Coordinates of C-alpha atoms and ligand atoms in Angstrom, one line a residue:
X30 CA -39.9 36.1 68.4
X31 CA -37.2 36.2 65.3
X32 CA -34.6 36.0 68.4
X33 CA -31.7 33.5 68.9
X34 CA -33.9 31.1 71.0
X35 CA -33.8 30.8 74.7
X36 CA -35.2 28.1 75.2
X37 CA -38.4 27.6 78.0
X38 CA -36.8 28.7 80.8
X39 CA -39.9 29.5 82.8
X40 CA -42.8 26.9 83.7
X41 CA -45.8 27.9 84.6
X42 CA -48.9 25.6 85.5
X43 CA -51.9 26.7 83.8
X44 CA -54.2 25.3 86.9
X45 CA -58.1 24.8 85.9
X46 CA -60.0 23.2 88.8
X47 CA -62.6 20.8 87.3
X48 CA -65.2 18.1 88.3
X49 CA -65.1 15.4 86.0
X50 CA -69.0 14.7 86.3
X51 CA -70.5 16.0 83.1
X52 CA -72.0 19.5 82.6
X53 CA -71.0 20.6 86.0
X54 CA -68.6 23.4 86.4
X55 CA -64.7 22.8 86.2
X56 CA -61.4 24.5 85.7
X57 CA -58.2 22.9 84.5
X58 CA -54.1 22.5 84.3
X59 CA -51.4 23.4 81.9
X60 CA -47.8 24.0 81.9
X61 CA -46.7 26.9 80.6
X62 CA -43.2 28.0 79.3
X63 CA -41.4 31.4 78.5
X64 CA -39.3 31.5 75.5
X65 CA -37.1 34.4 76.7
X66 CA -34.3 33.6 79.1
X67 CA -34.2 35.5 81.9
X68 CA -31.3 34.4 84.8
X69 CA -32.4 35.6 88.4
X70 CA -34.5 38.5 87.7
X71 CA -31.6 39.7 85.0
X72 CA -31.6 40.2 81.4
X73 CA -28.5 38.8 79.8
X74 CA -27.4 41.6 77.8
X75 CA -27.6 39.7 74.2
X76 CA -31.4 38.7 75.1
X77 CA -32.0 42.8 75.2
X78 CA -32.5 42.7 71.7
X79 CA -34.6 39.9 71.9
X80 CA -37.4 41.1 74.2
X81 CA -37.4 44.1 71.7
X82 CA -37.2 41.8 68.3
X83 CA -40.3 39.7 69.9
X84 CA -42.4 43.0 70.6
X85 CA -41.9 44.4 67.4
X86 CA -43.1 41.2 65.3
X87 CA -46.3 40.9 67.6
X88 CA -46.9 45.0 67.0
X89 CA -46.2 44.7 63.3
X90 CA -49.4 42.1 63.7
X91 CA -51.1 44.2 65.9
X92 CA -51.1 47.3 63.4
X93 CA -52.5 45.4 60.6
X94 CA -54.8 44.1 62.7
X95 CA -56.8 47.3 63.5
X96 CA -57.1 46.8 59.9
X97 CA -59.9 44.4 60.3
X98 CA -59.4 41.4 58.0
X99 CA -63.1 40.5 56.6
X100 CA -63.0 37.2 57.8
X101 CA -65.9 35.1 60.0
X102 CA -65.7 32.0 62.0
X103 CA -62.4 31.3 64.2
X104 CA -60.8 34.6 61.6
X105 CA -59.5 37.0 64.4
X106 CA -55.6 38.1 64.1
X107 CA -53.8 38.1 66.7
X108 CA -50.0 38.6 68.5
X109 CA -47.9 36.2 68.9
X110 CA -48.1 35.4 72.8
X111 CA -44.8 34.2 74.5
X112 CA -46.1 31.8 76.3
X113 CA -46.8 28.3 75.0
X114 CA -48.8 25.0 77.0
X115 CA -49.1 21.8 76.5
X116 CA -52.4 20.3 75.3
X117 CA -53.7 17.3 74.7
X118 CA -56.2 16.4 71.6
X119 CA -58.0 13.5 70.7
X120 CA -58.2 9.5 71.1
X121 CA -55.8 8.3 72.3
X122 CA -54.4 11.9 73.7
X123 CA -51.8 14.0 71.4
X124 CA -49.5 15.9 72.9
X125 CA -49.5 19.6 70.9
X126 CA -47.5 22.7 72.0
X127 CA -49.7 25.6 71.5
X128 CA -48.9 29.4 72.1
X129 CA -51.0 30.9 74.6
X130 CA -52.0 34.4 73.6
X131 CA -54.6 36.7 75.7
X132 CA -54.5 39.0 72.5
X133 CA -56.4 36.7 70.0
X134 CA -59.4 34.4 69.9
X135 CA -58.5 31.6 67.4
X136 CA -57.1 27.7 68.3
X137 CA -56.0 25.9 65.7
X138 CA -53.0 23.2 65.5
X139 CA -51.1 22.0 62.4
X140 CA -52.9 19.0 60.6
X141 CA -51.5 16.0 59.3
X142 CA -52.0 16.9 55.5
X143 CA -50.5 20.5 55.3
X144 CA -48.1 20.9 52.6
X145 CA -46.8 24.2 53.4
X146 CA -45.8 23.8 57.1
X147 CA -42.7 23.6 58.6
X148 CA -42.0 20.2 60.3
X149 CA -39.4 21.1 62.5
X150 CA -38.8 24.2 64.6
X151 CA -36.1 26.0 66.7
X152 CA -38.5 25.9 69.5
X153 CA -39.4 22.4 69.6
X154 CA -38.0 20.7 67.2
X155 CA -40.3 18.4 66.1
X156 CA -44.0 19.5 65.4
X157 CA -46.8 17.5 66.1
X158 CA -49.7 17.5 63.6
X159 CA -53.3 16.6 64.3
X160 CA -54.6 13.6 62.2
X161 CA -58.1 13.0 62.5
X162 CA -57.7 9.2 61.6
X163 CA -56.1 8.6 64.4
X164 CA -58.5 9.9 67.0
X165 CA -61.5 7.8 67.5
X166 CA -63.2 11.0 69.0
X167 CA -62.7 13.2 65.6
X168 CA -65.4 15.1 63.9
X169 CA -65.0 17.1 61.2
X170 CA -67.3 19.8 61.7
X171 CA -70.2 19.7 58.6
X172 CA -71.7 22.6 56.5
X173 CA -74.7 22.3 58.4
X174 CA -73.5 22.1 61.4
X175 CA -74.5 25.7 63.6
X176 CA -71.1 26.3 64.4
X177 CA -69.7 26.4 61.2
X178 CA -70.3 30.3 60.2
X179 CA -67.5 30.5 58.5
X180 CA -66.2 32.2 55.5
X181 CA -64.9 31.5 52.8
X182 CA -68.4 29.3 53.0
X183 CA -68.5 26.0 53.8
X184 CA -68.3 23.8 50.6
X185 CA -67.5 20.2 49.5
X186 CA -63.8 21.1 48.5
X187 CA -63.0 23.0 51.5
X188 CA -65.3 21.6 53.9
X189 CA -66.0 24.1 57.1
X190 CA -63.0 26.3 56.6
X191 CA -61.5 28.8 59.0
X192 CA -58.8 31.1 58.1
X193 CA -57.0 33.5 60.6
X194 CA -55.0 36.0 59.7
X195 CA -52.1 37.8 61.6
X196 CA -50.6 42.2 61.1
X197 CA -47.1 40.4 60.3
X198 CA -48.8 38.6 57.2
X199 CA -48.6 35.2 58.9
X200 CA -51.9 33.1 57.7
X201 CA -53.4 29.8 58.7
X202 CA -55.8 28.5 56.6
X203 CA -57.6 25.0 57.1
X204 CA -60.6 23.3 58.1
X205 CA -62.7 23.0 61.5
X206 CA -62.8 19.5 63.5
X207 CA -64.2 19.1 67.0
X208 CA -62.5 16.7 69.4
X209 CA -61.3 16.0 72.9
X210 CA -59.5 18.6 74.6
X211 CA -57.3 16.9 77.4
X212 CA -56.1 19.0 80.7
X213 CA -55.9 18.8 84.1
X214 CA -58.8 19.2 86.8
X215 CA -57.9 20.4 90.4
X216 CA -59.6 18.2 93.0
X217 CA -58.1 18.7 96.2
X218 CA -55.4 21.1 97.7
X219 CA -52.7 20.2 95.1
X220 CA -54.2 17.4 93.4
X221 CA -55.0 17.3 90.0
X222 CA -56.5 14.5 87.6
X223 CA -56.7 14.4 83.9
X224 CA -60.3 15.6 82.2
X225 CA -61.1 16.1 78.4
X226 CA -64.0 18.5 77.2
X227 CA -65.4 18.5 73.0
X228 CA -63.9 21.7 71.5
X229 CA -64.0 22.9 67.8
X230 CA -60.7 24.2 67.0
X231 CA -59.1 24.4 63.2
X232 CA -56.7 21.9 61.9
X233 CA -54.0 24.0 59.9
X234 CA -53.9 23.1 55.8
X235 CA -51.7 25.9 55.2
X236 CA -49.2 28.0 56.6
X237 CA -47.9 31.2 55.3
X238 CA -45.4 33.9 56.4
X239 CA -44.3 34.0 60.0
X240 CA -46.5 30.4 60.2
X241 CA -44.5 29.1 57.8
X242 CA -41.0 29.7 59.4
X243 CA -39.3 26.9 61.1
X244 CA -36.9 29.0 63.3
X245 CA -40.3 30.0 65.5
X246 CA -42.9 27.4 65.0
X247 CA -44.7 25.7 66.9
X248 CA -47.6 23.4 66.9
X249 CA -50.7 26.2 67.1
X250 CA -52.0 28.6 69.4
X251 CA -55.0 29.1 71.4
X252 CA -56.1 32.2 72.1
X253 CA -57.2 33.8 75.3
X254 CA -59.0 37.0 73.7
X255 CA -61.4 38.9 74.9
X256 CA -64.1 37.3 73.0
X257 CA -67.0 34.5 72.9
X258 CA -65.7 32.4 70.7
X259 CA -62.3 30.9 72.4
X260 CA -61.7 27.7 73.3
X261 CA -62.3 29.2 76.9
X262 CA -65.5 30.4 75.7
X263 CA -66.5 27.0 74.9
X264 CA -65.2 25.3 77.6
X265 CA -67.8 28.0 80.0
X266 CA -70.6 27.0 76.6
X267 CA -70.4 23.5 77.8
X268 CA -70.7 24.4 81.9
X269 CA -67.3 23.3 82.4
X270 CA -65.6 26.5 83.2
X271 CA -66.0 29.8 84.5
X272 CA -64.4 32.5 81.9
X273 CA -62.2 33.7 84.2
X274 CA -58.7 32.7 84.1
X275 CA -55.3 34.1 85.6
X276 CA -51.8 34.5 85.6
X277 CA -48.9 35.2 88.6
X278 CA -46.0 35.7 86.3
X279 CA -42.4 35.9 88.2
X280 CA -39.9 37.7 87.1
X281 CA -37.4 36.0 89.3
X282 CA -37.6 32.7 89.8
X283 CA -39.2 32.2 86.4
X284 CA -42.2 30.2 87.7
X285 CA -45.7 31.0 88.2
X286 CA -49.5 29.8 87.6
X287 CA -52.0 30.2 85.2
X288 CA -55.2 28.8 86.4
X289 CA -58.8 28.9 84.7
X290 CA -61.5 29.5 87.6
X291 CA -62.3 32.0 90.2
X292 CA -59.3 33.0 92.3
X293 CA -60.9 33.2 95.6
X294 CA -57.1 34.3 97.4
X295 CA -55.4 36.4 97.2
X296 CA -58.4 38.9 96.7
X297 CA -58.2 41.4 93.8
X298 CA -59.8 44.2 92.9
X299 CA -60.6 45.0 89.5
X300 CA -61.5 47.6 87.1
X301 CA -64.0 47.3 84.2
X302 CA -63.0 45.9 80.7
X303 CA -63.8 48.9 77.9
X304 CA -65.8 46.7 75.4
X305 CA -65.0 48.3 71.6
X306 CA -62.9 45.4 70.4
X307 CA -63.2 42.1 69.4
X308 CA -60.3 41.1 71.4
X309 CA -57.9 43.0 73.6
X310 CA -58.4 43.1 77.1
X311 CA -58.9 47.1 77.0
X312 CA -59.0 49.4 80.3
X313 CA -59.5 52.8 81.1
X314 CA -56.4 54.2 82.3
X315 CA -56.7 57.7 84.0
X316 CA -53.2 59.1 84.8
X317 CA -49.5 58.2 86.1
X318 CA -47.7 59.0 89.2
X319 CA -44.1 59.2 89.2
X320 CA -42.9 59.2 93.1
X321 CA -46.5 61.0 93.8
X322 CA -46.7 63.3 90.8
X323 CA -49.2 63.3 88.3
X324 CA -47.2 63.7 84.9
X325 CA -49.0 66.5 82.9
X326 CA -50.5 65.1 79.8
X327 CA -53.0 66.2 77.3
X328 CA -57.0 65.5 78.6
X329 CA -56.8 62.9 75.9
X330 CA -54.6 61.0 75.7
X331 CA -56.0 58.3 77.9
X332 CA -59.0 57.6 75.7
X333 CA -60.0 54.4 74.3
X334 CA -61.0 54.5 70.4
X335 CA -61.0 52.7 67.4
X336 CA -57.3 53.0 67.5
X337 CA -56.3 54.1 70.4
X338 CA -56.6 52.7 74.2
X339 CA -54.7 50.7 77.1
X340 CA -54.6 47.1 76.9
X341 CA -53.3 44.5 79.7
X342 CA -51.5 42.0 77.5
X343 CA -49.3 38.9 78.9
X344 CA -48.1 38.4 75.5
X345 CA -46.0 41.5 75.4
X346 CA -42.7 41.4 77.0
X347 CA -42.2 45.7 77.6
X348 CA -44.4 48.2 77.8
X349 CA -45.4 50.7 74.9
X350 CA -46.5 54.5 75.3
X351 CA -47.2 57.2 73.0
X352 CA -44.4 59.4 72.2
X353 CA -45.6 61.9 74.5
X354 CA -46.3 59.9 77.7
X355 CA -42.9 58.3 77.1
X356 CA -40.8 61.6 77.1
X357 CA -43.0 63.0 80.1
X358 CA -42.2 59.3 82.0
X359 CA -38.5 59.7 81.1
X360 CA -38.2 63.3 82.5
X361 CA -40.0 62.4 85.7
X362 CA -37.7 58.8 86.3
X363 CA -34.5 60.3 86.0
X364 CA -35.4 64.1 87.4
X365 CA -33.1 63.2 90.2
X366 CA -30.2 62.3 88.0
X367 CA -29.2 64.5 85.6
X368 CA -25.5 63.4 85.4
X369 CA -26.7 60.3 83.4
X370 CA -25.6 60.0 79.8
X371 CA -27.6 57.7 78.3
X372 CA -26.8 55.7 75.5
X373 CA -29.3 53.9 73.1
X374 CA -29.1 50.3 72.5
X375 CA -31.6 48.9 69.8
X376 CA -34.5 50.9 70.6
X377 CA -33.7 50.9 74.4
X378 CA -32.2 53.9 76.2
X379 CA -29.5 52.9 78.9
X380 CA -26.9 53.6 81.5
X381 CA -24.5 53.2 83.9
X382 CA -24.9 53.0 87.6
X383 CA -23.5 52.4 90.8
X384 CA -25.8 51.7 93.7
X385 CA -28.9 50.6 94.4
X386 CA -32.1 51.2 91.3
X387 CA -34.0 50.4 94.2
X388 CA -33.3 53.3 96.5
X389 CA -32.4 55.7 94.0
X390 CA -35.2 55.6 91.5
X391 CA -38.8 56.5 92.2
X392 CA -41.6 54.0 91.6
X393 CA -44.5 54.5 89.0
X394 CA -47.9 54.3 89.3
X395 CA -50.4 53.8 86.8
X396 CA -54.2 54.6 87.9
X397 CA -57.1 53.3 86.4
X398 CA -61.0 53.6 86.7
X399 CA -62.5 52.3 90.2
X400 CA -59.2 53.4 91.6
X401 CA -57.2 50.4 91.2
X402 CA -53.4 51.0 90.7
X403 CA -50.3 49.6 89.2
X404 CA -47.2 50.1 90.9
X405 CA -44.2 49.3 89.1
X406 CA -40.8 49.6 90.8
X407 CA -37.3 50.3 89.4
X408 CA -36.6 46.8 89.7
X409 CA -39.4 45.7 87.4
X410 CA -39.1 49.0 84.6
X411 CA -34.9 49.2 84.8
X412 CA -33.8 46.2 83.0
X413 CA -30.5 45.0 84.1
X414 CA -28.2 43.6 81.2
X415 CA -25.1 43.5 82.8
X416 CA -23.2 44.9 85.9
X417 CA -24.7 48.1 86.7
X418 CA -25.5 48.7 83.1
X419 CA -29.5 49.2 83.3
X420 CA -32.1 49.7 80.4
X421 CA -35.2 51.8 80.7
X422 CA -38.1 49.3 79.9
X423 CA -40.3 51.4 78.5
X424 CA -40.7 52.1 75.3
X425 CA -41.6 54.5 72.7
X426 CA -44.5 53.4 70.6
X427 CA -44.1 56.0 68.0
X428 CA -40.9 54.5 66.9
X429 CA -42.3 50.9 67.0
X430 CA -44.7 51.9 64.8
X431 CA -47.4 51.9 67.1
X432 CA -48.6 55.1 67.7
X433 CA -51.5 55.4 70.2
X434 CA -51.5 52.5 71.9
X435 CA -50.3 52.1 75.3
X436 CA -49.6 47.8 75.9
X437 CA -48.9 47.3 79.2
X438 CA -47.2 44.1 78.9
X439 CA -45.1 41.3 81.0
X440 CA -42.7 44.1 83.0
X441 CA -45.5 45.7 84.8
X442 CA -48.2 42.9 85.4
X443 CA -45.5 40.2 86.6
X444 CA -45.1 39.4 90.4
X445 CA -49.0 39.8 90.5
X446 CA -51.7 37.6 90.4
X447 CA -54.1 39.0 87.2
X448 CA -57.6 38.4 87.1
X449 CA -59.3 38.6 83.6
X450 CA -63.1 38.1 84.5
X451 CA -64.6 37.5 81.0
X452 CA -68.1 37.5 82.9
X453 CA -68.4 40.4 84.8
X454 CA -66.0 41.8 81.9
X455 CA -63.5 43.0 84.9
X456 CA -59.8 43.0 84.8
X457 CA -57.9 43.5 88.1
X458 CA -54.2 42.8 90.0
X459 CA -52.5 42.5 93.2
X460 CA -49.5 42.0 94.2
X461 CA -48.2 38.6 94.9
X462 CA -45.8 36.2 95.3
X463 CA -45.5 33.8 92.1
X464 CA -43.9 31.4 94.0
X465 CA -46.0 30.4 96.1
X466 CA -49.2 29.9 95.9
X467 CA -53.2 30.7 95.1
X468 CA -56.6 29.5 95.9
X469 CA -59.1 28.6 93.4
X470 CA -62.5 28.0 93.9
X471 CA -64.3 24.6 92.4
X472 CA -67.7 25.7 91.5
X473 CA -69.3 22.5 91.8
X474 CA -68.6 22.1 95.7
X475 CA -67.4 25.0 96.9
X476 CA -64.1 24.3 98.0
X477 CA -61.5 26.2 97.5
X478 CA -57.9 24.2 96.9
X479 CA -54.8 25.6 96.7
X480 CA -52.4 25.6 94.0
X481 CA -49.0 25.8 94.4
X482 CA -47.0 27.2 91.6
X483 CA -43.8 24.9 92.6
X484 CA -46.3 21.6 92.8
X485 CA -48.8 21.2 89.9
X486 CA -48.4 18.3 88.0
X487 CA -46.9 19.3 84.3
X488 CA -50.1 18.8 82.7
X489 CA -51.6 15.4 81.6
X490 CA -50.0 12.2 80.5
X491 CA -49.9 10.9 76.8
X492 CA -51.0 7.5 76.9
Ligands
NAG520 C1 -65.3 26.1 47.3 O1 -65.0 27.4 47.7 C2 -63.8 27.9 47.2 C3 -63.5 29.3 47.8 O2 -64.6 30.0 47.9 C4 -63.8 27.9 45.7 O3 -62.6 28.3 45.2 C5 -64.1 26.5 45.2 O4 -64.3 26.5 43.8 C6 -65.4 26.0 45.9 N1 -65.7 24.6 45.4 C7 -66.9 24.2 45.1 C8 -66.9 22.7 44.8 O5 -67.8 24.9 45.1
NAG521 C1 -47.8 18.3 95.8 O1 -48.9 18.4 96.7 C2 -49.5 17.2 97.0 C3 -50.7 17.5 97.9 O2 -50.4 18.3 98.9 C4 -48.5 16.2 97.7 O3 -49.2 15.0 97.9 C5 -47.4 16.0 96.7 O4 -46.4 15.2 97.3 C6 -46.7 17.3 96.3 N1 -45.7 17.1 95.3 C7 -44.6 17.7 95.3 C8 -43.7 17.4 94.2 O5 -44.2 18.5 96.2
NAG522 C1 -43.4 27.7 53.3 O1 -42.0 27.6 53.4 C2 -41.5 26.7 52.4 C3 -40.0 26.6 52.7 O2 -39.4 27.8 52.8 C4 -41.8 27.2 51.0 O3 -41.3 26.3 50.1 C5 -43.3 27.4 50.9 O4 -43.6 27.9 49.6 C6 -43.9 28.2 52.0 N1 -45.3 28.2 51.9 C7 -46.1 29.3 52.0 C8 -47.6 29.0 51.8 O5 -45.7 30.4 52.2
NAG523 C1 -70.8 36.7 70.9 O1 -70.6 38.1 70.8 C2 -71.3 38.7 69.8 C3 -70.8 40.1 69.7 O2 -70.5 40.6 70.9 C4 -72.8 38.5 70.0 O3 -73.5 39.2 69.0 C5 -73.1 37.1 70.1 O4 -74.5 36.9 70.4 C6 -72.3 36.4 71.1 N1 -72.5 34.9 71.0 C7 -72.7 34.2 72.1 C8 -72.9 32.7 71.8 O5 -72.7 34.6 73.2
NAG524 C1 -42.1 33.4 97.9 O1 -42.7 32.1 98.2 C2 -41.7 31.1 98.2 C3 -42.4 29.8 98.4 O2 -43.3 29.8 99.5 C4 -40.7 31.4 99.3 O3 -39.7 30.4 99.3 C5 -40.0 32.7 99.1 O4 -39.2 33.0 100.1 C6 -41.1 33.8 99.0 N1 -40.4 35.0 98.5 C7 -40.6 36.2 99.2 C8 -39.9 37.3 98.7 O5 -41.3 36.2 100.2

């Protein structure tokens, strides 16, 4: 995240299909963008480091975070997600730029009377802050009020607080206010109108450490956590959601769609979400196949504990393994090449080669409970960063300081749509085409509409 910024160089739609009649079900539309900058499928060799520089500060959050900060209310840590959206907020409609992240809970912008914010930012230059006096719809949320559980306790200095804390020692800290959340509803095949739902989010006092640093901030960040108490969560609370929401990521032409609601095509099967963690999208991984072997590993290695276990995480750029996976997985890729020298650049090992990744290396495969697989193919796992000059994309989690953990992150879940089905607690994949398109289901009538990941309209319009 700490990288020379490449700027938004892939838009996604965030699609939520949505009636606008009140307390029926809906989904809904944001645009998405990518802050690393990734030119047909190809790594520019200087953004190398970057993937690696953005992993390591969401890890470094990530460790602490198995920590457990004590906190209640909207307090979950999270990882900094490299997606961001527009939103809108309020009365007369805002326009905030918020990170999404699938590995925390919390939403929260900046608010008008922080003191220790940055006000401008590499990203997007100028940051928006929330100001409650300006949105006829604005409540601040009340000591009494059910949803304010928070701690520190609610008082009369700091009102119903919320404070979030993050592994890298990045802090918000501010109060709770609930107010309109504006997106897009899908109401016919490519057709979208503008709805707003009531959501509590926090409204940022303070920022501190990576918060606070203008180089990579941005307006807030909503999370998409495995957890009941996301802005998600409260969208499904007030019947106007499902909590299932998905993502087609692609690598190539840098598009894709993000949609909230029930993907009814392409069809997907799934495998169950472990549930022993207040967040992360955990699975049970069983074993890995390289060209049709099983790599031998210890009986293990695959379990999911207080500090161990596989997670599927859009917010990740690479992919992380224990130490030993990682030096089984390198043996097995390049078993059929032992002329290579590799050479290590930051943490990555690479090579040269003439020919064809494609044909010449073997494709992984990644099996998890109910028999559902993850293939990932030379193209996705050897990272181009200049003529013939490849990087291996995995990586060793030891020496990222992240031990037992295996993130499977943007490299091997891109190209695919990816279900996360908070109700039946499922997570599943297929393959797919980001660039084209996906059908999404309106609860309310039935129909199913397509979206199209080259036609949804960029979110909703500041008035
Ligand atoms: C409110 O709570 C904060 C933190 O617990 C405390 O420092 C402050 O003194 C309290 N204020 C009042 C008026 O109780
Ligand atoms: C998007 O799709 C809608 C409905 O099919 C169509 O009316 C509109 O012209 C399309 N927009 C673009 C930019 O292709
Ligand atoms: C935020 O950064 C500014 C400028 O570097 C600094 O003056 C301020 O003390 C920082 N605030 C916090 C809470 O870290
Ligand atoms: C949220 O989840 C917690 C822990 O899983 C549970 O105790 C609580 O009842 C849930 N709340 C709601 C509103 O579903
Ligand atoms: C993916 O879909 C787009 C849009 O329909 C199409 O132009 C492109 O050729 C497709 N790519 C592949 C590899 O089929």
């Amino acid at each position: 995240m700490a990288a020379p910024l490449l700027l938004s160089t892939i838009i996604l739609a965030l699609v939520v299909v949505a009636s606008s009649t009140h307390g029926t079900m809906a989904n809904g539309v944001f645009q998405v963008r990518r802050k690393f900058h990734i030119v047909d499928g190809v790594y520019k060799g200087s953004d190398i480091g970057a993937l690696q520089t953005h992993d390591e500060n969401r890890h470094r959050r990530r460790n602490l975070m198995a920590a457990e900060l004590p906190l209640g209310g909207f307090n979950i840590p999270y990882g900094t997600g490299l997606y961001y959206t527009d939103i809108g907020i309020g009365t007369p409609a805002v326009k905030y730029y918020v990170q999404l992240d699938t590995g925390s809970k919390a939403f929260w912008v900046n608010g008008i009377s922080c003191k220790q914010c940055p006000h401008e930012s590499d990203i997007l230059r100028k940051l928006t802050f929330y100001d409650p006096r300006s949105s006829v719809s604005s409540k601040e949320v009340k000591c009494d009020d059910t949803i304010c559980t928070s701690r520190p306790p609610c008082n009369m200095t700091l009102r119903c607080p919320y404070i979030t804390g993050y592994a890298d020692g990045g802090l918000t800290m501010g109060i709770l206010f609930t107010d309109l959340l504006h997106y897009h509803q899908l109401y016919g095949n490519g057709q979208t109108q503008p709805t707003s739902t009531s959501v509590t989010f926090g409204c940022g006092l303070q920022q501190s450490g990576s918060l606070n640093n203008s180089a990579v901030a941005i307006d807030g960040i909503i999370g998409f956590g495995n957890s009941n108490q996301t802005a998600l969560s409260q969208l499904a609370a007030a019947g106007k959601t499902k909590k299932i929401f998905s993502h087609c990521l692609d690598s190539t032409n840098g598009g894709g769609i993000f949609a909230i609601g029930e993907v009814v095509e392409p069809k997907v099967k799934t495998t169950p979400i472990v549930k022993n963690n207040e967040v992360y999208h955990l699975v049970n991984l069983k074993s890995i196949n390289v060209a049709g072997t099983t790599l031998q590993l210890p009986a293990n290695i695959f379990g999911t504990t207080k500090t161990k276990g596989t997670f599927i995480d859009s917010g990740s750029t690479l992919v992380y393994l224990p130490e030993i996976i990682y030096s089984e997985l390198i043996l097995a890729v390049f078993a059929k090449h032992p002329d290579i020298t590799m050479g290590a650049m930051y943490n990555f090992q690479c090579f040269h080669f003439l020919g064809s990744v494609d044909d010449k290396f073997p494709k992984i495969t990644f099996h998890f409970e109910n028999d559902l697989t993850l293939d990932v193919y030379p193209y996705d796992y050897l990272l181009e960063y200049e003529g013939n000059q490849y990087c291996f994309g995995f990586q060793d989690a030891g020496i990222h300081g992240y031990k037992d953990m295996i993130i499977l992150g943007d490299m091997v879940i891109s190209n695919k749509v990816v279900v996360y089905d908070m109700e039946k607690q499922a997570i599943g994949w297929t393959e797919h085409n980001c660039s084209s398109s996906i059908k999404i289901k309106d609860e309310k009538t039935g129909a199913t509409y397509t979206v199209q990941a080259d036609n949804i309209s960029s979110g909703w319009r500041i008035q």
